[in-house]
CSV table of C-alpha atoms and ligand atoms in Angstrom, one decimal:
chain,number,residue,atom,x,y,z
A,15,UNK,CA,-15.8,15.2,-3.7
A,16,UNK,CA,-16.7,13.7,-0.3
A,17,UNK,CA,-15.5,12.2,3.1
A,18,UNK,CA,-16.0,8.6,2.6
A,19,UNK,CA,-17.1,6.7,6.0
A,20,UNK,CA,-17.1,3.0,6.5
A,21,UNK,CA,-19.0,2.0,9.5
A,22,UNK,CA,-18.7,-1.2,11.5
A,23,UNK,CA,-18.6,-2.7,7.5
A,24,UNK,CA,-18.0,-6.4,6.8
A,25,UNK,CA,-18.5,-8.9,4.0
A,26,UNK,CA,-19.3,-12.3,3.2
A,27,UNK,CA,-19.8,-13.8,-0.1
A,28,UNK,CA,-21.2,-16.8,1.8
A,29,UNK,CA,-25.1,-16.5,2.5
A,30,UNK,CA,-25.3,-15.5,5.6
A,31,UNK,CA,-21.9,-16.6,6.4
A,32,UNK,CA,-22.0,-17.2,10.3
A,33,UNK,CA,-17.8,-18.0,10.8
A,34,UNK,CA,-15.5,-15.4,10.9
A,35,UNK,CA,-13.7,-17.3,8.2
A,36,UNK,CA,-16.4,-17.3,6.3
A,37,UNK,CA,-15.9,-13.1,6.0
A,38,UNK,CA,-14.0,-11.8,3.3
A,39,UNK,CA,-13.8,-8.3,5.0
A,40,UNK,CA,-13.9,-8.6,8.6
A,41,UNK,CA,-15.4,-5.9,10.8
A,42,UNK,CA,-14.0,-2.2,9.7
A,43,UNK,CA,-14.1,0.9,10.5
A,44,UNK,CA,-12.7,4.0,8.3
A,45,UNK,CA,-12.7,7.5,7.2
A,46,UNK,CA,-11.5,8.2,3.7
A,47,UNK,CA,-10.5,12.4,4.0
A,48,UNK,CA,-11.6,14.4,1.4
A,49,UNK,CA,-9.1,14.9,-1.2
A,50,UNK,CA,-6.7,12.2,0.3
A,51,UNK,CA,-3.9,10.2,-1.6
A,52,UNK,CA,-4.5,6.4,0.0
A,53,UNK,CA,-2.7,3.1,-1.2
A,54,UNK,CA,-4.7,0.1,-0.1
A,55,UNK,CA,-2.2,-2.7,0.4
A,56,UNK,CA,-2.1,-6.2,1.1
A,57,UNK,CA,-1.3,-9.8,-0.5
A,58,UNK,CA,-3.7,-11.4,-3.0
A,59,UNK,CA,-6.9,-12.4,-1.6
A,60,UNK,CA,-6.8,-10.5,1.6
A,61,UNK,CA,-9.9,-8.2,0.4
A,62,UNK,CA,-8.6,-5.5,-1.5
A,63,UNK,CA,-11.0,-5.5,-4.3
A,64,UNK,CA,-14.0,-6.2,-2.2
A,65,UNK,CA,-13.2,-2.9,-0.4
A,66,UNK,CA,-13.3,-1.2,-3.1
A,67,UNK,CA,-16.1,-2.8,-4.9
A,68,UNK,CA,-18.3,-1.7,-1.8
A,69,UNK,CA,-17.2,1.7,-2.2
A,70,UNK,CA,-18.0,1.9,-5.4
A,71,UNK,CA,-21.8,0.7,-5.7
A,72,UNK,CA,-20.5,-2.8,-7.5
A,73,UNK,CA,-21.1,-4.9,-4.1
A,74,UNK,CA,-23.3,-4.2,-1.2
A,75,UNK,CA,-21.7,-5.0,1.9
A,76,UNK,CA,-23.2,-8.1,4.1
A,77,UNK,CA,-23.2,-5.3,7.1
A,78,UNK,CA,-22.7,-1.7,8.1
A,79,UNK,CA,-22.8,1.2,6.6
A,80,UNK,CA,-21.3,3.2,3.5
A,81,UNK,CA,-21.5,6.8,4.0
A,82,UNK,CA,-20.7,10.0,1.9
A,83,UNK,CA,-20.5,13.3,3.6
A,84,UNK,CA,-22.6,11.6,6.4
A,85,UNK,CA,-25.5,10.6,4.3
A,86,UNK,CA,-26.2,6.9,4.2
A,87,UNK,CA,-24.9,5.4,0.1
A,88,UNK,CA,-25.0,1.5,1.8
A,89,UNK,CA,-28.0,0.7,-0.9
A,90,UNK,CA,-27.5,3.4,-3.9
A,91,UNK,CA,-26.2,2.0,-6.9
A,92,UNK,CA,-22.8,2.4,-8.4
A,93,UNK,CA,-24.4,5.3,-11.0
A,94,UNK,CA,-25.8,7.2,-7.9
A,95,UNK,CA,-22.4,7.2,-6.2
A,96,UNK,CA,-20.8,9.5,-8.8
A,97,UNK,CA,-17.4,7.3,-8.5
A,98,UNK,CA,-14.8,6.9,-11.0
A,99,UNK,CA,-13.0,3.3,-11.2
A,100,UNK,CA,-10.6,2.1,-13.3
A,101,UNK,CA,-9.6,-1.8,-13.5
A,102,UNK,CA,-6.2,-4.0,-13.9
A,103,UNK,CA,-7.1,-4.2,-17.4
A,104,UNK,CA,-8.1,-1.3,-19.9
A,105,UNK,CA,-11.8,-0.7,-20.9
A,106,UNK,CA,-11.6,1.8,-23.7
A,107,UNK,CA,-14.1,1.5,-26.6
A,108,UNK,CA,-11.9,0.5,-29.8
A,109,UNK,CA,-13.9,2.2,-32.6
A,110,UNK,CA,-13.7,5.6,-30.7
A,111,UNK,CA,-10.2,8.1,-30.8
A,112,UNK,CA,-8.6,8.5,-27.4
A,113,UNK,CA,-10.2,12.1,-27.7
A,114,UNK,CA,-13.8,10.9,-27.9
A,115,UNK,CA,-12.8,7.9,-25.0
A,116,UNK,CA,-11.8,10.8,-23.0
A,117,UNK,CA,-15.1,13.1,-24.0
A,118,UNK,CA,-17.6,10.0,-23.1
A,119,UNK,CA,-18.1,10.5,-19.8
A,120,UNK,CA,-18.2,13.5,-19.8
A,121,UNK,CA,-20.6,14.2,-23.1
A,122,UNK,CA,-22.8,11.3,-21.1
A,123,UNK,CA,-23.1,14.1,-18.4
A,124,UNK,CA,-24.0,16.3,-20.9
A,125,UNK,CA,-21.3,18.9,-20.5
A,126,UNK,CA,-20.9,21.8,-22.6
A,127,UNK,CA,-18.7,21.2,-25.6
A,128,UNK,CA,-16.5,24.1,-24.4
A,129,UNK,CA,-15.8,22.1,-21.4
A,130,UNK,CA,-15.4,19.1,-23.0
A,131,UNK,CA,-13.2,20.6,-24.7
A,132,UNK,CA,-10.6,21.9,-22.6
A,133,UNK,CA,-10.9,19.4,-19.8
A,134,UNK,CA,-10.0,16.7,-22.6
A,135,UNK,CA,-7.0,18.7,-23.6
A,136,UNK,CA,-5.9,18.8,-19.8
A,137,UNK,CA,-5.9,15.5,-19.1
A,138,UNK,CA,-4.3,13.8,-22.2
A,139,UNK,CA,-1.6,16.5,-21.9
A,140,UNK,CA,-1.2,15.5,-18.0
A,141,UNK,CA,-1.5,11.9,-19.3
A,142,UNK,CA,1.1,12.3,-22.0
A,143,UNK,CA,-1.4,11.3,-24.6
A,144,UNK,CA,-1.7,14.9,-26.4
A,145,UNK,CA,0.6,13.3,-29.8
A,146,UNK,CA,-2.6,10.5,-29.9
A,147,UNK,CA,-5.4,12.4,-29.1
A,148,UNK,CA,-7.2,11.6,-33.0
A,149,UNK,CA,-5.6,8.0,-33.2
A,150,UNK,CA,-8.1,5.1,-33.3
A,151,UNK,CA,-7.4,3.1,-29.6
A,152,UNK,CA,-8.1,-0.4,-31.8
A,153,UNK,CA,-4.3,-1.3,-32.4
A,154,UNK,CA,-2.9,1.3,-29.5
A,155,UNK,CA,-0.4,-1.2,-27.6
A,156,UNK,CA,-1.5,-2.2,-24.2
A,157,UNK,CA,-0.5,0.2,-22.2
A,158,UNK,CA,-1.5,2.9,-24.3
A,159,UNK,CA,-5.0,2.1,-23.8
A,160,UNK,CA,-4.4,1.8,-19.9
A,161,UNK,CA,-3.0,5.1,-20.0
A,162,UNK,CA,-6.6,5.6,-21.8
A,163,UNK,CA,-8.6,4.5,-19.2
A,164,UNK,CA,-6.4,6.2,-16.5
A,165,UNK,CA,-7.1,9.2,-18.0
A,166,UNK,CA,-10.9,8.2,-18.7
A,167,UNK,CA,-10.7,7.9,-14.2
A,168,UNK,CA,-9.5,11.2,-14.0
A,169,UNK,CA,-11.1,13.6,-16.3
A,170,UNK,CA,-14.7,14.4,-14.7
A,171,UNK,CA,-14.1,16.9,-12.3
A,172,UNK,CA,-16.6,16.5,-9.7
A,173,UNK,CA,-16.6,13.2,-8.9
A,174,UNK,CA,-16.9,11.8,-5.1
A,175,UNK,CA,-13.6,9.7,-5.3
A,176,UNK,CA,-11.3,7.9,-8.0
A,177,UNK,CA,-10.6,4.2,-7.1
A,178,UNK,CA,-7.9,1.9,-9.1
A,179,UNK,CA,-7.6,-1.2,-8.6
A,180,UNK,CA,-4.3,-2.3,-9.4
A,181,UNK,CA,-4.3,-0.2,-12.7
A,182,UNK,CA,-0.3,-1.0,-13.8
A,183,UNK,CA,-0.5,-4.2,-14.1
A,184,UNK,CA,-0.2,-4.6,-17.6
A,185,UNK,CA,2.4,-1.6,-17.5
A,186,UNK,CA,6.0,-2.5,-18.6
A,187,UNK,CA,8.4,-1.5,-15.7
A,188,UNK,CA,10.0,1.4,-16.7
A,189,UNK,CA,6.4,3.0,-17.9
A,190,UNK,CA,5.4,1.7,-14.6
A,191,UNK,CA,7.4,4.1,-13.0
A,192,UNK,CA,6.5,7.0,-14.8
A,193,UNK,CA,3.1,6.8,-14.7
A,194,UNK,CA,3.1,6.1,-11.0
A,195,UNK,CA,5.2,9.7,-10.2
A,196,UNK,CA,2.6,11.2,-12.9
A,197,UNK,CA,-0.6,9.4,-11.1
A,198,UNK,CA,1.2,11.3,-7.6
A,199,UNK,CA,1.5,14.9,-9.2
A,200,UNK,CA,-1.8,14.5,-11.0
A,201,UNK,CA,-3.5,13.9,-7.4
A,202,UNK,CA,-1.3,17.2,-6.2
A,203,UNK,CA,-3.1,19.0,-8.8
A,204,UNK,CA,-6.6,17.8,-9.2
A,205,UNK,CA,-7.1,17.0,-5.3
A,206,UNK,CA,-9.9,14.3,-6.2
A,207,UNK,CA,-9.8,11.5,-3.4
A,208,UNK,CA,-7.8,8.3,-4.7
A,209,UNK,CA,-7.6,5.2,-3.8
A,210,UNK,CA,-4.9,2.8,-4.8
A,211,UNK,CA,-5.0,-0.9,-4.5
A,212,UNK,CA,-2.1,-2.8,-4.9
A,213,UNK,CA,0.1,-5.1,-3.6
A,214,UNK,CA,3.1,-4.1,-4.5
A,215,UNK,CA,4.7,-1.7,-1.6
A,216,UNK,CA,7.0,0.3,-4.1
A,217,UNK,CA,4.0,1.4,-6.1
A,218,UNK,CA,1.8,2.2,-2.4
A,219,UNK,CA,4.6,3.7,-0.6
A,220,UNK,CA,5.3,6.4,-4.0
A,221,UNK,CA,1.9,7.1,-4.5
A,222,UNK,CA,0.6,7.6,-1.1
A,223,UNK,CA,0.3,10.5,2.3
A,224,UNK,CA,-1.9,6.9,3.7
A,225,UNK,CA,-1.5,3.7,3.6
A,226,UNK,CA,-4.0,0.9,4.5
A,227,UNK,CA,-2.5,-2.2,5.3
A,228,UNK,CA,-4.5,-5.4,4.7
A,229,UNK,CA,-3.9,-9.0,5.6
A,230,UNK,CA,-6.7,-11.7,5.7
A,231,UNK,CA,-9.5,-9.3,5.4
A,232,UNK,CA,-8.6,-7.4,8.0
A,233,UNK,CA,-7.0,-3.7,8.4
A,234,UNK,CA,-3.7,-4.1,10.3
A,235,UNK,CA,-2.7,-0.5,10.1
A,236,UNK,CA,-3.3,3.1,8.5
A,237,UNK,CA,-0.6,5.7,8.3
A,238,UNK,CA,1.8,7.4,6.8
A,239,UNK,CA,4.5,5.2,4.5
A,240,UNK,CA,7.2,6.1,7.0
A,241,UNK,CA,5.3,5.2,10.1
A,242,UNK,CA,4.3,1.7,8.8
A,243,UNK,CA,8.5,1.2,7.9
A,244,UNK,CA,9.3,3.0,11.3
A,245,UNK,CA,6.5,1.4,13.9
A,246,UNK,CA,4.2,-1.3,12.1
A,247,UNK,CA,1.5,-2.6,14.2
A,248,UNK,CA,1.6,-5.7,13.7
A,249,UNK,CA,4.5,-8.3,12.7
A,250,UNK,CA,3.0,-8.7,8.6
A,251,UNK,CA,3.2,-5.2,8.1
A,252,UNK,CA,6.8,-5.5,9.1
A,253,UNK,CA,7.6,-8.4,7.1
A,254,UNK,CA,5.7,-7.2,4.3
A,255,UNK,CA,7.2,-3.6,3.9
A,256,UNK,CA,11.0,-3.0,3.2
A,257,UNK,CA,13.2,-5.2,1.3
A,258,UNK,CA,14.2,-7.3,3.1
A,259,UNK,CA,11.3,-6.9,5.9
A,260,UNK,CA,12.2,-6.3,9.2
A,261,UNK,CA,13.7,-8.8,11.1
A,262,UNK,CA,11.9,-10.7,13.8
A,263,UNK,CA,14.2,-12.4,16.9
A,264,UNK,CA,12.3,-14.1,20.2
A,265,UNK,CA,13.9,-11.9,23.4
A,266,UNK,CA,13.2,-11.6,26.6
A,267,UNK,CA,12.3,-8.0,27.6
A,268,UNK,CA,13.4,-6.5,30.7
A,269,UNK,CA,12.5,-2.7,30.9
A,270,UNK,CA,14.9,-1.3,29.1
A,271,UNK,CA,16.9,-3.7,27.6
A,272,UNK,CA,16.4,-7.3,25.9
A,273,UNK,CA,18.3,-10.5,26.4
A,274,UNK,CA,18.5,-12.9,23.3
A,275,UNK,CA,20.2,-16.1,24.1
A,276,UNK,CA,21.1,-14.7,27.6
A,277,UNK,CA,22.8,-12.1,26.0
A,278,UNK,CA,21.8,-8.3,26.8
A,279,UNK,CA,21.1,-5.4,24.5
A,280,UNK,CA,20.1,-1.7,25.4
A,281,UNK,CA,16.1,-1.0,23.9
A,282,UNK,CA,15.2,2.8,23.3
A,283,UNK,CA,12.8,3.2,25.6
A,284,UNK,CA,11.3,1.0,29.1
A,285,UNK,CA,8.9,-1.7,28.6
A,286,UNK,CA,6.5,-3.4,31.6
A,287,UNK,CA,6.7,-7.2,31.2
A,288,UNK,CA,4.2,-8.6,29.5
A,289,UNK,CA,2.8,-11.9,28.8
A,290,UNK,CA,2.7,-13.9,25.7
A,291,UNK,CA,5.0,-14.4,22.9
A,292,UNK,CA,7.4,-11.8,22.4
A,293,UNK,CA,10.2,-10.5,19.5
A,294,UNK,CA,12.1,-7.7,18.6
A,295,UNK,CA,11.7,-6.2,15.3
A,296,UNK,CA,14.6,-4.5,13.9
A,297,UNK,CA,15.0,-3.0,10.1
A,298,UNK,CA,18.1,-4.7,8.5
A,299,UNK,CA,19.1,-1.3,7.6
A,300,UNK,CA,19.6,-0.5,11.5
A,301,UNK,CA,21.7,-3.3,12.7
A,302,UNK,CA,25.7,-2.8,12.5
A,303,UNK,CA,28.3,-5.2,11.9
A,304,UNK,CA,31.2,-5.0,14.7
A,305,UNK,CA,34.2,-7.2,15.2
A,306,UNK,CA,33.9,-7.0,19.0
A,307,UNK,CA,30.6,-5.5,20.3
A,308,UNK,CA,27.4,-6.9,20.7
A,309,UNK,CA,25.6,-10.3,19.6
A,310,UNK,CA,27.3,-12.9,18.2
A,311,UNK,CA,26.2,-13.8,14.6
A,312,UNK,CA,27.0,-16.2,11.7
A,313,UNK,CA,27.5,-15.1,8.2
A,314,UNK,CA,25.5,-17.5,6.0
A,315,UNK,CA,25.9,-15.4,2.5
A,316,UNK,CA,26.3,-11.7,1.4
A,317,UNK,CA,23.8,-10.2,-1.5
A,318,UNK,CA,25.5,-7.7,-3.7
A,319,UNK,CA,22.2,-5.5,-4.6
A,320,UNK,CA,23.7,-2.4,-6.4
A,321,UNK,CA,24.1,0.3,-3.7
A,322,UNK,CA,24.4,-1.8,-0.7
A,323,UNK,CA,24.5,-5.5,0.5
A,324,UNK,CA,22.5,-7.9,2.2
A,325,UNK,CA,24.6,-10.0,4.8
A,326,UNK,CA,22.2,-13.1,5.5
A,327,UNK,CA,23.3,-14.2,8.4
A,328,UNK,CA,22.2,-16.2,12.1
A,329,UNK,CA,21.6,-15.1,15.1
A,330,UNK,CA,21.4,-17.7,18.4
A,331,UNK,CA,19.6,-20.3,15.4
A,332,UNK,CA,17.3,-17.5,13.4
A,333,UNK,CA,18.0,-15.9,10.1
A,334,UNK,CA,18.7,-12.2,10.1
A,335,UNK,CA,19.4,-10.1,7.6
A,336,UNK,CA,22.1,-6.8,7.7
A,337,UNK,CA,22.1,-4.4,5.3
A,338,UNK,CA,25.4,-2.9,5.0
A,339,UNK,CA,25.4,0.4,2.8
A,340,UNK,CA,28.0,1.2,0.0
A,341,UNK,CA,31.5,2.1,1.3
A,342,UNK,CA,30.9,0.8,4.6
A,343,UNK,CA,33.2,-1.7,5.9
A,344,UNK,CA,32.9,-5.5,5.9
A,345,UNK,CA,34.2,-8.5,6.0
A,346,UNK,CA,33.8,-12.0,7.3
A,347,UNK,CA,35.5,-11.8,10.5
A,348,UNK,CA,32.9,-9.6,12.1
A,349,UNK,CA,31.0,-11.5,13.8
A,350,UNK,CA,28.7,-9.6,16.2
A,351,UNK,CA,26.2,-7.0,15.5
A,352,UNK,CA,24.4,-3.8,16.9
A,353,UNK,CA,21.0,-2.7,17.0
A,354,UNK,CA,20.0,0.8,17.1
A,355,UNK,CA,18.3,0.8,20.5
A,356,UNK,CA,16.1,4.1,19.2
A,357,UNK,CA,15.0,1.5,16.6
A,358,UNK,CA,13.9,-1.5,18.1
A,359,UNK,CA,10.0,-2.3,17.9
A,360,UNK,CA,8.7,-4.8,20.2
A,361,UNK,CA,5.8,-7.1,19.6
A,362,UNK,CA,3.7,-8.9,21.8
A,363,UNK,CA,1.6,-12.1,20.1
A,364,UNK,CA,2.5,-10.3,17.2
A,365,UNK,CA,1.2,-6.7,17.8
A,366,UNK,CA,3.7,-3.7,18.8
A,367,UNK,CA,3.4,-2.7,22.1
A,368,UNK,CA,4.5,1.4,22.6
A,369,UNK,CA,7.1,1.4,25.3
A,370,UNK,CA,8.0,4.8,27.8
A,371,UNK,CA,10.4,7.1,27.1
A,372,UNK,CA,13.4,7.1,29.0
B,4,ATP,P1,-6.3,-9.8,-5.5
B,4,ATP,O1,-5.1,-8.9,-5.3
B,4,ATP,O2,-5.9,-11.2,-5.8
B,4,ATP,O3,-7.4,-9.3,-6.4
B,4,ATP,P2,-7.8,-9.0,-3.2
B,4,ATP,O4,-6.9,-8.5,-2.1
B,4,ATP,O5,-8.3,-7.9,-4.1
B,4,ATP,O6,-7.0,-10.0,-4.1
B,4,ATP,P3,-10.5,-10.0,-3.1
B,4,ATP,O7,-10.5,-10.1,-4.5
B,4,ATP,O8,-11.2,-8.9,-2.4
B,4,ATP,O9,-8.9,-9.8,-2.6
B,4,ATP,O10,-10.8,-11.3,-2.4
B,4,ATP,C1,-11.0,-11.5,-1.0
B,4,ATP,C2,-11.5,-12.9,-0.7
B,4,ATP,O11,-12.8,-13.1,-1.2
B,4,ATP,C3,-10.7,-14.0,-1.4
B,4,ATP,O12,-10.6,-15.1,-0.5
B,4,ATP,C4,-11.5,-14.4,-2.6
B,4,ATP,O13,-11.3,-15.7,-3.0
B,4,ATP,C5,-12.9,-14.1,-2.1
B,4,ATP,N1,-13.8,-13.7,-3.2
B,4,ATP,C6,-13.6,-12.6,-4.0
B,4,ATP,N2,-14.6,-12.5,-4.9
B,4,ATP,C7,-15.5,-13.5,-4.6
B,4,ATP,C8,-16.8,-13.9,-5.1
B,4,ATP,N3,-17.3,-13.2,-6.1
B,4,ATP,N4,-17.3,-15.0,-4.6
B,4,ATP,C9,-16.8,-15.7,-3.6
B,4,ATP,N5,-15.6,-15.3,-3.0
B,4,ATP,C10,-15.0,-14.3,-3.5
């Protein structure tokens, strides 16, 4: 295994591409830890697979530098790089059983057949293949042979990192969600390094300690799943994660509190005035519905969503959204709402600025 280090890194599929819009990745810099459980998230086309294809040998990047445990990879080939990678869509090698799909890299390594051996047996029985282990994979249903090539990712033992890109794609949903608690516990108990591109937040938020957050070719932030829910950098990530996303309102900030509409409301900590555009950005799970304190609003429509509901609402002309929790109290006559000043995250030109403590 190795620290993976990507220096000053950007890409262009354009020759030579001069514009910054011409850059699929734009200028990056990142350390992939050792043994670390990353999700690489971000809409379609913001440069997920480009990342990854650069770490892995398959592109070589318009500039910077690739490193592995310090030592320079930018130029090696993807078969020098000693990187597993599995794809959205299974590559398993239908005349083979699962068992010999499983043994192939490592019998191309030439590994003992002792080893083979049991490391096979391992991961099908992590993998939940074990029952299939002498079937033929030509007429295994589709996500049979994913589970294949999941297990294909994982069973070499000394590789430098395992990269999927988007592997449950062709998953039904409630497989889906086993797999993706298996993939976590597997990475508890092998400790390779895995990345994990998607752009779904439920699958990036279960599987991951760190998240990278993309948007347009660009990292926005890297952290823990809580801390991009808690504090995102940046207004996308805040839309992007939770469900709703967090809810954005134009206020003026006055130390420590903010006035919407010329109405005031406490903040949790003291902000200097800045210039440029700024919002709030408050979770719908942290504003309250009252019938008498705090900012007027107007209920729109109310979203029954199994344990809790989603009051879509307005507030001085913008869309907000509530999230009122089972059991709790509500009804249409309440017509203001609280924010939890310990939760309020404000954003300048679209970037969170840190406040001081009270
Ligand atoms: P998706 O989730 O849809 O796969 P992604 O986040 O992985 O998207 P990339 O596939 O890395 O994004 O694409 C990033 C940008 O680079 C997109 O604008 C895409 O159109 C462009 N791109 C990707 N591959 C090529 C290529 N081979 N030639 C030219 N442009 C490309």
């Amino acid at each position: 295994m190795a620290q993976i280090t990507l220096s000053d890194l950007a890409h262009s599929y354009v020759h030579n591409g001069a514009e910054t819009g011409d850059f699929a990745l734009k200028t990056l810099n990142h350390v992939w830890q050792d043994g670390g459980a990353y999700a690489l998230l971000g809409p379609s086309g913001c440069g997920k697979t480009t990342l990854l294809n650069i770490i892995s040998g398959l592109i070589t990047p318009s500039r910077g530098r690739v490193l592995f445990d310090g030592v320079d990879m930018t130029e090696s080939p993807a078969e020098k790089r000693n990187i597993a990678q599995v794809f959205q869509f299974p590559v398993v090698y239908d005349t083979m059983t699962v068992r010999e799909n499983l043994a192939f890299p490592l019998k191309n390594r030439g590994l003992a057949r002792a080893a083979i051996q049991a490391r096979v047996a391992l991961i099908a029985e992590m993998m939940g293949l074990g029952d299939i282990l002498d079937r033929k994979a030509r007429g295994l249903p589709a996500d049979a042979k994913q589970k294949i090539s999941l297990a294909r990712g994982m069973v070499r033992e000394s590789v430098n990192a395992i990269l999927f890109d988007e592997p449950l794609t062709v998953i039904d949903p409630q497989l889906k969600w086993e797999l993706r608690t298996q993939l976590k516990s597997l990475h508890r108990e092998l400790r390779h390094t895995m990345i994990y591109v998607t752009h779904d937040q439920v699958e990036a938020l279960t599987f991951a300690d760190t998240v990278v957050m993309m948007h347009e070719g660009r990292v926005l932030q890297t952290g823990t799943p809580e801390s991009l829910f808690e504090t995102p950098a940046h207004t996308f990530v805040g839309h992007f994660i939770g469900s709703p996303g967090m809810n954005f309102l134009e206020a003026k900030i006055e130390g420590s509190r903010g006035v919407i509409n010329g109405q005031c409301f406490p903040l949790g900590a003291s902000y200097r005035t800045a210039s440029g555009f700024t919002q709030i950005g408050i979770r719908p799970e942290y504003i309250q519905f009252s019938a008498d304190e705090g900012l007027p609003v107007v209920v729109k429509h109310v979203e029954d969503v199994g344990r809790r509901r989603i009051v879509h609402a307005e507030l001085a002309n913008s869309p907000i959204s509530v999230s009122v929790p089972e059991g709790q109290f509500f009804d249409n006559t309440m017509a203001r709402v609280r924010f939890m000043p310990d939760k309020i995250n404000i954003f300048v030109d679209d970037w969170r600025v840190q406040g001081e403590a009270l």
